[in-house]
Coordinates of C-alpha atoms in Angstrom, one line a residue:
Chain A
M1 CA -57.2 -25.6 -20.1
S2 CA -55.5 -26.5 -23.3
T3 CA -53.7 -29.6 -22.0
S4 CA -56.3 -31.8 -23.7
T5 CA -54.5 -31.1 -27.0
A6 CA -51.0 -32.0 -25.5
R7 CA -49.7 -35.4 -26.3
M8 CA -49.4 -37.5 -23.1
I9 CA -46.4 -39.8 -22.7
E10 CA -45.3 -42.3 -20.2
T11 CA -42.3 -41.4 -18.0
P12 CA -40.7 -42.8 -14.9
A13 CA -42.6 -40.2 -13.0
G14 CA -46.0 -41.2 -14.4
I15 CA -48.0 -40.1 -17.4
L16 CA -47.3 -36.5 -18.2
P17 CA -47.8 -34.0 -21.1
E18 CA -44.9 -34.4 -23.5
S19 CA -43.6 -30.8 -22.8
V20 CA -43.4 -31.5 -19.1
A21 CA -42.0 -35.0 -19.5
V22 CA -39.0 -33.8 -21.5
V23 CA -38.0 -31.3 -18.9
S24 CA -38.7 -33.4 -15.9
A25 CA -37.1 -36.6 -17.2
Q26 CA -33.7 -35.0 -16.7
I27 CA -34.5 -34.3 -13.1
I28 CA -36.5 -37.3 -12.0
R29 CA -34.5 -40.2 -13.5
H30 CA -32.7 -42.1 -10.8
P31 CA -29.1 -43.1 -11.6
A32 CA -30.1 -46.7 -11.3
A33 CA -33.1 -46.4 -13.6
P34 CA -32.6 -47.8 -17.1
A35 CA -31.8 -45.0 -19.4
E36 CA -33.6 -46.7 -22.3
S37 CA -37.1 -46.2 -20.9
A38 CA -37.4 -42.9 -22.6
P39 CA -35.4 -41.4 -25.4
P40 CA -32.8 -39.1 -23.8
P41 CA -33.5 -35.4 -24.3
R42 CA -31.6 -34.2 -27.4
P43 CA -28.3 -32.8 -26.1
R44 CA -28.2 -29.1 -27.0
S45 CA -24.8 -28.0 -28.2
K46 CA -22.9 -26.0 -25.6
L47 CA -22.4 -23.2 -28.2
V48 CA -26.2 -22.8 -28.6
E49 CA -26.7 -22.7 -24.9
K50 CA -23.9 -20.1 -24.5
L51 CA -25.3 -18.0 -27.2
N52 CA -28.8 -18.2 -25.6
A53 CA -27.3 -17.1 -22.3
I54 CA -25.5 -14.2 -23.9
G55 CA -28.6 -13.2 -25.8
A56 CA -30.7 -13.2 -22.6
T57 CA -28.3 -10.7 -21.0
V58 CA -27.5 -8.5 -23.9
L59 CA -30.9 -8.2 -25.6
P60 CA -32.5 -6.0 -22.9
T61 CA -29.5 -3.6 -23.2
V62 CA -29.7 -3.5 -27.0
F63 CA -33.5 -3.0 -26.8
M64 CA -33.1 -0.1 -24.3
L65 CA -30.4 1.5 -26.5
V66 CA -32.5 1.4 -29.6
L67 CA -35.4 2.8 -27.7
L68 CA -33.4 5.7 -26.2
L69 CA -31.8 6.5 -29.5
S70 CA -35.2 6.5 -31.2
L71 CA -36.6 8.8 -28.5
W72 CA -33.6 11.1 -28.9
Q73 CA -34.1 11.1 -32.7
V74 CA -37.8 12.0 -32.4
A75 CA -37.1 14.7 -29.8
C76 CA -34.2 16.3 -31.7
G77 CA -34.9 15.4 -35.3
H78 CA -36.8 18.6 -36.2
E79 CA -35.2 21.8 -37.7
G80 CA -33.6 24.1 -35.2
A81 CA -33.3 21.6 -32.4
S82 CA -30.7 22.7 -29.9
L83 CA -29.1 19.3 -29.6
P84 CA -28.2 17.4 -32.7
S85 CA -30.1 14.1 -33.3
P86 CA -28.3 10.8 -33.6
L87 CA -28.6 10.8 -37.4
R88 CA -27.0 14.3 -37.5
V89 CA -24.2 13.1 -35.3
W90 CA -23.6 10.3 -37.8
T91 CA -23.6 12.5 -40.9
E92 CA -21.7 15.5 -39.5
S93 CA -19.1 13.7 -37.5
H94 CA -18.7 10.9 -40.0
D95 CA -14.9 11.4 -40.4
V96 CA -14.4 11.4 -36.6
I97 CA -16.4 8.2 -36.2
V98 CA -14.9 6.1 -39.0
H99 CA -11.3 7.3 -38.8
P100 CA -10.5 7.2 -35.1
F101 CA -6.9 6.1 -35.8
K102 CA -5.9 9.0 -37.9
G103 CA -2.3 10.0 -37.1
V104 CA -1.7 6.9 -35.1
T105 CA 0.9 4.4 -36.5
V106 CA 2.2 1.2 -35.1
D107 CA 5.6 -0.2 -35.9
G108 CA 8.2 -2.5 -34.3
A109 CA 9.1 0.2 -31.9
G110 CA 5.6 0.7 -30.6
L111 CA 2.8 3.1 -30.9
H112 CA 3.3 6.6 -32.5
I113 CA 0.9 9.4 -32.2
Q114 CA 1.5 12.3 -34.6
D115 CA 2.3 15.6 -32.9
G116 CA -0.1 18.5 -33.3
G117 CA -3.8 18.6 -33.1
D118 CA -4.7 16.7 -36.3
V119 CA -5.1 13.3 -34.7
G120 CA -8.1 10.9 -34.7
I121 CA -10.1 10.5 -31.6
A122 CA -8.4 7.2 -30.7
G123 CA -5.1 9.0 -30.8
H124 CA -6.4 11.5 -28.2
I125 CA -7.8 8.6 -26.1
L126 CA -4.4 6.9 -26.2
T127 CA -2.6 10.1 -25.1
S128 CA -5.0 10.4 -22.2
L129 CA -4.6 6.7 -21.3
K130 CA -0.9 7.1 -21.2
R131 CA -1.3 9.9 -18.6
V132 CA -3.8 7.9 -16.7
A133 CA -1.5 4.9 -16.7
I134 CA 1.3 6.9 -15.1
G135 CA -0.8 8.8 -12.6
Y136 CA -2.9 5.9 -11.6
S137 CA 0.1 3.6 -11.1
L138 CA 1.6 6.1 -8.8
S139 CA -1.6 6.5 -6.9
A140 CA -2.0 2.7 -6.7
F141 CA 1.4 2.2 -5.2
A142 CA 1.3 5.2 -2.8
G143 CA -2.3 4.5 -1.9
I144 CA -1.7 0.9 -1.0
A145 CA 1.3 1.8 1.0
L146 CA -0.4 4.6 2.9
G147 CA -3.5 2.5 3.3
I148 CA -1.6 -0.3 4.9
L149 CA 0.2 2.2 7.1
I150 CA -2.9 3.8 8.5
G151 CA -4.7 0.4 8.7
Q152 CA -1.9 -1.1 10.8
S153 CA -0.9 1.8 13.0
V154 CA -3.4 3.4 15.2
F155 CA -1.2 6.4 15.6
A156 CA -0.8 6.9 11.8
Y157 CA -4.6 6.4 11.5
R158 CA -5.3 9.1 14.0
A159 CA -2.7 11.4 12.5
L160 CA -3.6 11.0 8.8
D161 CA -7.2 9.8 8.5
P162 CA -8.9 13.2 9.2
L163 CA -6.5 14.8 6.7
F164 CA -7.4 12.3 4.1
Q165 CA -11.1 12.6 4.8
V166 CA -10.9 16.3 4.2
L167 CA -8.7 16.2 1.1
R168 CA -10.6 13.5 -0.6
T169 CA -13.6 15.8 -1.0
V170 CA -11.7 18.3 -3.0
P171 CA -12.8 18.1 -6.6
P172 CA -10.1 17.3 -9.2
L173 CA -10.4 20.7 -10.9
A174 CA -9.7 22.5 -7.7
W175 CA -6.3 20.9 -7.6
L176 CA -5.5 22.3 -11.0
P177 CA -4.1 25.7 -10.1
I178 CA -2.0 24.2 -7.3
S179 CA -0.8 21.5 -9.6
L180 CA 0.2 24.0 -12.3
A181 CA 1.9 26.2 -9.7
I182 CA 4.0 23.2 -8.5
F183 CA 4.9 21.7 -11.8
Q184 CA 4.7 24.6 -14.2
Q185 CA 4.1 22.2 -17.1
A186 CA 1.1 20.6 -18.6
Q187 CA 2.1 17.0 -18.6
P188 CA 3.3 16.6 -15.0
S189 CA 0.4 18.7 -13.7
A190 CA -2.1 16.4 -15.5
I191 CA -0.5 13.4 -14.0
F192 CA -0.4 14.9 -10.6
L193 CA -4.1 15.7 -10.9
I194 CA -4.9 12.0 -11.7
F195 CA -2.7 10.9 -8.9
I196 CA -4.3 13.1 -6.3
T197 CA -7.8 12.2 -7.5
A198 CA -7.4 8.5 -7.6
I199 CA -5.4 8.0 -4.4
W200 CA -8.1 8.5 -1.8
P201 CA -10.3 5.6 -2.5
V202 CA -7.2 3.4 -2.7
I203 CA -5.9 4.6 0.7
L204 CA -9.3 4.4 2.5
N205 CA -10.3 1.0 1.1
T206 CA -6.9 -0.6 1.7
A207 CA -7.0 0.8 5.3
A208 CA -10.5 -0.6 5.9
G209 CA -9.3 -3.9 4.5
V210 CA -6.3 -4.1 6.9
Q211 CA -8.5 -3.1 9.8
A212 CA -11.0 -5.8 8.9
I213 CA -8.5 -8.7 9.0
P214 CA -9.9 -11.1 11.6
Q215 CA -7.9 -11.3 14.7
T216 CA -7.6 -15.0 14.3
Y217 CA -5.6 -14.6 11.1
R218 CA -3.2 -12.4 13.0
N219 CA -3.0 -14.9 15.8
V220 CA -2.1 -17.6 13.3
G221 CA 0.8 -15.4 12.3
K222 CA 1.8 -14.9 15.9
V223 CA 1.6 -18.6 16.9
L224 CA 3.8 -19.4 13.8
A225 CA 6.1 -16.6 15.0
L226 CA 6.2 -15.0 11.5
N227 CA 8.6 -12.1 11.3
P228 CA 7.1 -8.7 10.4
W229 CA 7.9 -9.2 6.7
Q230 CA 6.4 -12.7 6.6
Q231 CA 3.4 -11.5 8.6
F232 CA 3.0 -8.8 6.0
T233 CA 3.3 -11.0 2.9
K234 CA 1.7 -14.1 4.2
I235 CA -1.2 -12.7 6.1
I236 CA -1.9 -8.9 5.8
L237 CA -1.4 -8.5 2.1
P238 CA -3.4 -11.5 0.9
A239 CA -6.2 -10.8 3.5
T240 CA -6.5 -7.2 2.2
V241 CA -6.6 -7.9 -1.5
P242 CA -10.3 -7.8 -2.0
H243 CA -10.7 -4.4 -0.3
M244 CA -7.7 -3.1 -2.0
F245 CA -9.2 -3.9 -5.4
T246 CA -12.4 -2.2 -4.5
G247 CA -10.4 0.9 -3.9
L248 CA -8.3 0.4 -7.1
R249 CA -11.5 0.0 -9.1
I250 CA -13.1 3.2 -7.8
G251 CA -9.7 4.9 -8.2
V252 CA -9.4 4.0 -11.9
G253 CA -12.9 5.5 -12.5
M254 CA -12.0 8.7 -10.7
S255 CA -8.6 9.0 -12.6
W256 CA -10.5 8.8 -15.8
L257 CA -12.8 11.6 -14.6
A258 CA -9.9 13.7 -13.6
I259 CA -8.0 13.4 -16.9
V260 CA -10.9 14.9 -18.9
A261 CA -11.1 17.8 -16.5
A262 CA -7.4 18.4 -16.6
E263 CA -7.1 18.3 -20.4
M264 CA -10.0 20.5 -21.0
V265 CA -8.4 23.3 -19.2
Q266 CA -4.8 22.7 -20.2
G267 CA -5.2 22.0 -23.9
G268 CA -2.8 20.5 -26.4
T269 CA -3.6 16.8 -26.6
G270 CA -5.9 14.2 -25.1
I271 CA -9.6 13.5 -25.1
G272 CA -10.4 16.3 -22.7
F273 CA -8.7 18.7 -25.1
F274 CA -10.6 17.2 -28.0
I275 CA -13.9 17.9 -26.3
W276 CA -12.9 21.5 -25.4
D277 CA -11.7 22.0 -29.0
S278 CA -14.8 20.7 -30.6
Y279 CA -16.9 22.9 -28.3
N280 CA -14.9 26.0 -29.2
S281 CA -15.3 25.1 -32.9
S282 CA -19.1 24.6 -32.4
L283 CA -18.7 20.9 -33.4
I284 CA -21.2 19.6 -30.9
T285 CA -21.6 16.4 -32.8
D286 CA -17.9 15.6 -32.3
T287 CA -18.4 16.2 -28.5
I288 CA -21.1 13.6 -28.5
V289 CA -18.9 11.1 -30.2
A290 CA -16.1 11.8 -27.7
L291 CA -18.6 11.2 -24.8
V292 CA -19.4 7.8 -26.2
W293 CA -15.7 7.0 -26.4
I294 CA -15.0 8.2 -22.9
G295 CA -17.8 6.2 -21.5
M296 CA -16.7 3.0 -23.3
V297 CA -13.1 3.4 -22.3
G298 CA -14.0 4.2 -18.7
F299 CA -16.2 1.1 -18.6
T300 CA -13.4 -1.0 -20.0
L301 CA -10.9 0.3 -17.5
D302 CA -13.3 -0.5 -14.7
R303 CA -13.9 -4.0 -16.0
I304 CA -10.2 -4.7 -16.5
V305 CA -9.3 -3.7 -12.9
G306 CA -12.3 -5.7 -11.6
W307 CA -11.1 -8.7 -13.6
I308 CA -7.5 -8.4 -12.3
G309 CA -8.9 -8.1 -8.8
R310 CA -10.9 -11.3 -9.1
R311 CA -7.9 -13.1 -10.5
V312 CA -5.5 -11.9 -7.8
A313 CA -8.0 -12.7 -5.0
R314 CA -8.2 -16.2 -6.3
Q315 CA -4.4 -16.5 -6.6
A316 CA -3.4 -14.6 -3.4
Chain B
M1 CA 14.4 -26.4 44.5
K2 CA 11.3 -28.4 44.0
Q3 CA 10.8 -30.2 40.7
R4 CA 8.5 -28.3 38.3
S5 CA 6.0 -30.1 36.1
Y6 CA 6.4 -30.1 32.3
L7 CA 3.9 -27.3 32.0
A8 CA 3.5 -25.2 35.1
L9 CA 1.4 -22.1 35.7
E10 CA 2.4 -20.4 38.9
D11 CA 0.1 -17.9 40.6
I12 CA -1.3 -16.5 37.4
A13 CA -3.6 -13.4 37.6
V14 CA -5.0 -11.3 34.8
S15 CA -6.7 -8.0 35.2
F16 CA -7.9 -5.5 32.5
P17 CA -8.2 -1.8 33.0
T18 CA -11.9 -0.7 32.6
R19 CA -13.7 2.5 33.1
N20 CA -14.7 1.4 36.6
G21 CA -11.2 0.5 37.6
P22 CA -9.3 -2.7 37.0
F23 CA -11.3 -5.9 36.4
T24 CA -9.7 -9.1 37.6
A25 CA -10.5 -11.9 35.2
L26 CA -8.3 -14.7 36.6
Q27 CA -6.7 -14.9 40.0
K28 CA -4.4 -17.4 41.8
V29 CA -4.3 -19.9 39.0
N30 CA -1.8 -22.7 39.8
L31 CA -1.6 -25.6 37.4
S32 CA 0.8 -28.5 36.9
I33 CA 0.6 -30.6 33.8
E34 CA 2.8 -33.5 33.1
K35 CA 4.3 -34.5 29.7
G36 CA 1.8 -36.5 27.6
E37 CA -1.2 -35.5 29.7
F38 CA -4.5 -34.5 28.1
V39 CA -6.2 -31.9 30.2
A40 CA -9.6 -30.5 29.6
L41 CA -10.6 -27.1 30.9
I42 CA -14.3 -26.7 31.5
G43 CA -16.4 -23.8 32.8
H44 CA -19.2 -21.4 32.0
S45 CA -18.9 -18.8 29.3
G46 CA -16.9 -15.7 30.3
C47 CA -15.1 -17.5 33.2
G48 CA -11.7 -16.9 31.6
K49 CA -10.9 -20.2 30.1
S50 CA -9.9 -18.7 26.8
T51 CA -7.8 -16.1 28.5
L52 CA -6.0 -18.9 30.4
L53 CA -5.3 -20.8 27.2
N54 CA -4.1 -17.6 25.5
I55 CA -1.7 -17.0 28.3
I56 CA -0.2 -20.4 27.7
A57 CA -0.1 -19.6 24.0
G58 CA 1.6 -16.3 24.8
L59 CA -1.1 -14.3 23.0
V60 CA -2.2 -12.7 26.2
K61 CA 0.2 -11.5 28.9
A62 CA -0.6 -12.4 32.5
S63 CA -0.7 -9.5 34.9
R64 CA 1.2 -11.6 37.4
G65 CA 2.6 -15.1 37.7
V66 CA 4.8 -17.2 35.4
V67 CA 4.2 -19.9 32.9
F68 CA 7.0 -22.5 32.6
L69 CA 7.2 -25.0 29.8
D70 CA 9.8 -27.6 30.2
G71 CA 11.8 -25.2 32.3
D72 CA 11.5 -22.2 29.9
V73 CA 9.5 -19.1 30.8
I74 CA 6.8 -18.4 28.3
D75 CA 6.1 -14.8 27.5
S76 CA 5.4 -14.6 23.8
P77 CA 3.7 -16.8 21.2
G78 CA 5.6 -19.5 19.4
P79 CA 5.3 -22.5 17.2
D80 CA 6.2 -24.8 20.1
R81 CA 2.7 -24.1 21.4
A82 CA 0.4 -24.8 18.5
V83 CA -3.2 -23.6 18.8
I84 CA -6.3 -25.2 17.3
F85 CA -8.7 -22.3 17.1
Q86 CA -12.4 -22.7 17.4
D87 CA -13.0 -21.1 14.0
H88 CA -10.2 -23.2 12.5
S89 CA -8.5 -20.0 11.2
L90 CA -7.3 -21.5 8.0
L91 CA -6.1 -18.9 5.6
P92 CA -8.8 -18.9 2.9
W93 CA -6.3 -17.8 0.1
L94 CA -4.1 -20.9 0.7
S95 CA -5.0 -24.4 -0.2
V96 CA -5.2 -27.1 2.5
E97 CA -1.7 -28.2 1.7
E98 CA -0.3 -24.7 1.7
N99 CA -2.0 -23.9 5.0
V100 CA -0.2 -26.8 6.7
R101 CA 2.9 -26.1 4.7
L102 CA 3.1 -22.5 6.1
A103 CA 3.3 -24.0 9.6
V104 CA 5.8 -26.7 8.6
D105 CA 8.0 -24.2 6.9
R106 CA 8.3 -22.3 10.2
T107 CA 9.0 -25.4 12.3
M108 CA 11.2 -27.5 10.0
K109 CA 13.6 -25.0 8.7
K110 CA 16.4 -27.5 8.2
A111 CA 14.4 -30.1 6.3
S112 CA 14.5 -30.4 2.5
K113 CA 11.6 -29.4 0.4
A114 CA 10.7 -33.0 -0.3
E115 CA 10.9 -33.8 3.4
R116 CA 8.6 -30.9 4.3
R117 CA 6.1 -31.9 1.6
D118 CA 6.1 -35.5 2.9
W119 CA 5.6 -34.3 6.4
V120 CA 2.6 -32.1 5.3
M121 CA 1.0 -35.0 3.5
H122 CA 1.7 -37.4 6.4
N123 CA -0.1 -35.1 8.8
L124 CA -3.0 -34.5 6.4
D125 CA -3.2 -38.3 6.2
L126 CA -3.5 -38.6 10.0
V127 CA -6.7 -36.5 9.9
Q128 CA -7.9 -38.2 6.6
M129 CA -7.6 -35.1 4.6
A130 CA -4.8 -36.0 2.2
G131 CA -7.3 -36.4 -0.5
S132 CA -8.3 -32.7 -0.2
A133 CA -4.8 -31.3 -0.2
A134 CA -5.3 -29.1 -3.2
K135 CA -8.7 -27.7 -2.1
R136 CA -9.3 -24.3 -0.7
P137 CA -10.8 -24.1 2.8
G138 CA -13.9 -22.5 1.3
E139 CA -14.6 -25.8 -0.5
L140 CA -14.6 -27.8 2.7
S141 CA -17.3 -28.5 5.4
G142 CA -16.8 -27.2 8.9
G143 CA -15.6 -30.6 10.2
M144 CA -13.1 -31.0 7.4
K145 CA -11.8 -27.5 8.0
Q146 CA -11.2 -28.3 11.6
R147 CA -9.5 -31.6 10.6
V148 CA -7.0 -29.4 8.6
G149 CA -6.7 -27.1 11.6
I150 CA -5.7 -30.2 13.7
A151 CA -3.2 -31.3 11.0
R152 CA -1.6 -27.9 10.9
A153 CA -1.2 -27.9 14.7
I154 CA 0.2 -31.4 15.1
A155 CA 2.5 -30.9 12.0
M156 CA 4.2 -28.3 14.1
Q157 CA 5.3 -31.0 16.6
P158 CA 4.5 -28.6 19.4
R159 CA 5.6 -29.1 23.0
V160 CA 2.0 -28.4 24.0
L161 CA -1.0 -28.6 21.9
L162 CA -3.7 -26.0 22.8
M163 CA -7.2 -26.5 21.7
D164 CA -9.7 -23.6 22.1
E165 CA -13.1 -25.1 22.0
P166 CA -12.0 -27.0 18.9
F167 CA -15.4 -28.6 18.1
G168 CA -17.7 -25.9 19.5
A169 CA -18.9 -24.8 16.1
L170 CA -19.7 -28.2 14.8
D171 CA -22.8 -30.3 14.8
A172 CA -23.0 -33.2 17.3
L173 CA -22.3 -36.0 14.8
T174 CA -19.4 -34.2 13.2
R175 CA -18.1 -33.4 16.7
A176 CA -18.1 -37.1 17.7
S177 CA -16.2 -38.1 14.6
L178 CA -13.6 -35.4 15.3
Q179 CA -13.3 -36.5 18.9
D180 CA -12.6 -40.0 17.7
A181 CA -10.0 -38.6 15.3
V182 CA -8.3 -36.7 18.1
M183 CA -8.3 -39.8 20.4
A184 CA -6.7 -41.9 17.6
I185 CA -4.0 -39.3 17.0
Q186 CA -3.4 -38.8 20.7
A187 CA -2.9 -42.6 21.0
K188 CA -0.1 -42.4 18.4
L189 CA 1.6 -39.1 19.3
N190 CA 0.9 -38.8 23.0
N191 CA 1.0 -35.0 22.9
T192 CA 0.7 -32.8 25.9
V193 CA -2.7 -31.2 25.4
V194 CA -4.8 -28.5 27.0
M195 CA -8.3 -28.4 25.6
I196 CA -11.1 -25.9 26.4
T197 CA -14.6 -27.2 26.1
H198 CA -18.2 -26.6 27.1
D199 CA -19.1 -30.2 26.6
V200 CA -19.0 -32.4 29.7
D201 CA -19.0 -35.7 27.7
E202 CA -16.2 -34.4 25.5
A203 CA -14.2 -33.6 28.5
V204 CA -14.6 -37.0 30.2
L205 CA -14.2 -38.9 27.0
L206 CA -11.0 -37.2 25.8
A207 CA -9.1 -36.0 28.9
D208 CA -6.9 -37.6 31.5
R209 CA -7.8 -34.7 33.8
V210 CA -10.7 -32.3 33.9
L211 CA -10.1 -28.9 35.4
M212 CA -13.2 -27.1 36.4
M213 CA -13.2 -23.3 36.5
T214 CA -15.1 -21.2 38.9
N215 CA -17.1 -18.2 37.6
G216 CA -15.5 -14.8 37.1
P217 CA -14.6 -12.2 38.1
A218 CA -11.4 -13.5 39.7
A219 CA -12.0 -17.0 38.4
T220 CA -9.7 -19.8 39.3
I221 CA -9.5 -23.6 39.0
G222 CA -12.1 -24.9 41.4
E223 CA -11.6 -28.6 41.0
D224 CA -9.2 -31.0 39.4
L225 CA -10.7 -34.3 38.5
A226 CA -8.7 -37.3 37.3
I227 CA -10.5 -39.5 34.7
K228 CA -9.4 -43.0 35.3
L229 CA -10.8 -44.7 32.2
E230 CA -8.8 -47.2 30.2
R231 CA -7.6 -46.2 26.8
P232 CA -8.5 -46.7 24.0
R233 CA -11.9 -45.3 25.0
N234 CA -15.1 -46.0 23.1
R235 CA -17.9 -43.6 23.5
I236 CA -20.6 -46.3 23.5
E237 CA -18.9 -48.5 26.0
A238 CA -17.8 -45.6 28.2
A239 CA -21.4 -44.5 28.6
E240 CA -22.1 -47.7 30.5
M241 CA -19.1 -47.5 32.8
A242 CA -19.5 -46.4 36.4
D243 CA -16.3 -44.4 36.4
Y244 CA -17.5 -42.4 33.3
N245 CA -20.8 -41.6 34.8
H246 CA -19.3 -40.8 38.1
A247 CA -16.9 -38.3 36.5
R248 CA -19.8 -36.9 34.4
H249 CA -21.9 -36.4 37.5
E250 CA -19.1 -34.7 39.4
I251 CA -18.6 -32.2 36.6
L252 CA -22.3 -31.5 36.2
Q253 CA -22.7 -31.0 39.9
F254 CA -19.8 -28.5 39.9
L255 CA -21.1 -26.6 36.9
H256 CA -24.8 -26.6 37.7
Q257 CA -25.0 -26.6 41.5
R258 CA -21.8 -25.3 43.1
Y259 CA -21.0 -22.8 40.3
S260 CA -24.1 -22.4 38.2
N261 CA -24.2 -20.1 35.3
P262 CA -24.0 -16.5 36.6
L263 CA -26.7 -15.5 34.0
D264 CA -29.2 -18.0 35.5
K265 CA -29.0 -16.3 38.8
A266 CA -29.7 -12.9 37.2
V267 CA -32.9 -14.2 35.6

């Protein structure tokens, strides 16, 4: 035992090694006990504590990232490797990495993305995001409405649920020919693809949420003799919000998956097109950069919807 | 025509369709409750007490028979029959004040905003919850939630107050303090109350009459016992009184000898 070297000090809890006493003094001191008996532990600034907490959560991620990148570098760093190493990505795609906003300008009227292919990667991402925003919004509205319908009505549930269960398993790409046949144009077909991919989790989770509303909440509405509209806005909607946002969160992830698939085939603009284009031009390092961007954007979208969900659930 | 009581149940029967044919839960239930009476309904689990209460609330439809309240036929739920649910049923996304407010908005449509607000706070004050008006139900203890549940119900100024095992989910000490709160409120408001309970002491302490239900199927009211204890009642003093102990004894005998728990027989 090395405690013999530790300095012992007197505390309200008895004689303890200094290291123990400093920690336990905070816990043991009775509110009535004189605070002067021991010097109060030095208050650590809130900022330092916050930084420590952030460090503790972020450091393992950073460590793992460095480790994986190193392994990748070692595995693919030699001549003739089929996959470019991280350093090769950095050198060969330098322009793509450091000039993401090429061709994107912002002025008083908003954001402008230059027409044609010669746009930075952020420009492609923004084009894709715009499509996702439209398609996802449509699927959110339609999905919530349909979800509430089949959650509330047993008849609608029996009529529609089997249909939805089958359709939701169809992969986004399989919708593409149908989408093109219906809309004839790239932009609306891409939006339809996002819509049809993202809507299922929204419908099914909203319906599950409506079905899970405790009977007692409905009884409260009945005893208060709320009219159907009030019953909907005061009870059903707020009670369903948590489930609804689970669906919306899965939906936003799926719509981001769908956009890449759609744009890869259709071409023109967007991040999916960028990947396809870089593959056709044998610029595999550009593809890797695009993958990182897609991942980061998808992660951010997921977090944004999750954050809104928590805010709304608290407010609702 | 004979004079009907304030709340009158006439020949109520309830049966549910099941796979083995109709199941009769309640049968030949006749009941007369006067204005301002506090009636406790006691019986074993599954005897149909809650069904009976839900019929008065209008949440369950009787297969036959009629419920009259002050001369009106009851066939659907309404705010004139406020229910205090066992699980309090506060809406978790609303604050304490908003929960009561929701009920007040439905029942005081002509009142101004300020009047409604004052009424909400007055009723929260009656249950000593005015200090927690801004809190969410999730931040309250079980006893406090049920206090808010009581405030919401009495704020509706119902013609009948229905209590469905209101303190069943609470520990014994909290239950006692809520029983005292209910007695104090009842002394002020003199509501007509129907309360379901499992607790013999609770029934005797709170009620003017205890209705004992027989076991199902086809349960009905087996006995109607008047509790002639002076009010205000005090749980400690009451426990010494002959009338209290006599009533208690009657109920225990009914529940454990004449109509003992059907599950006990099966064992």
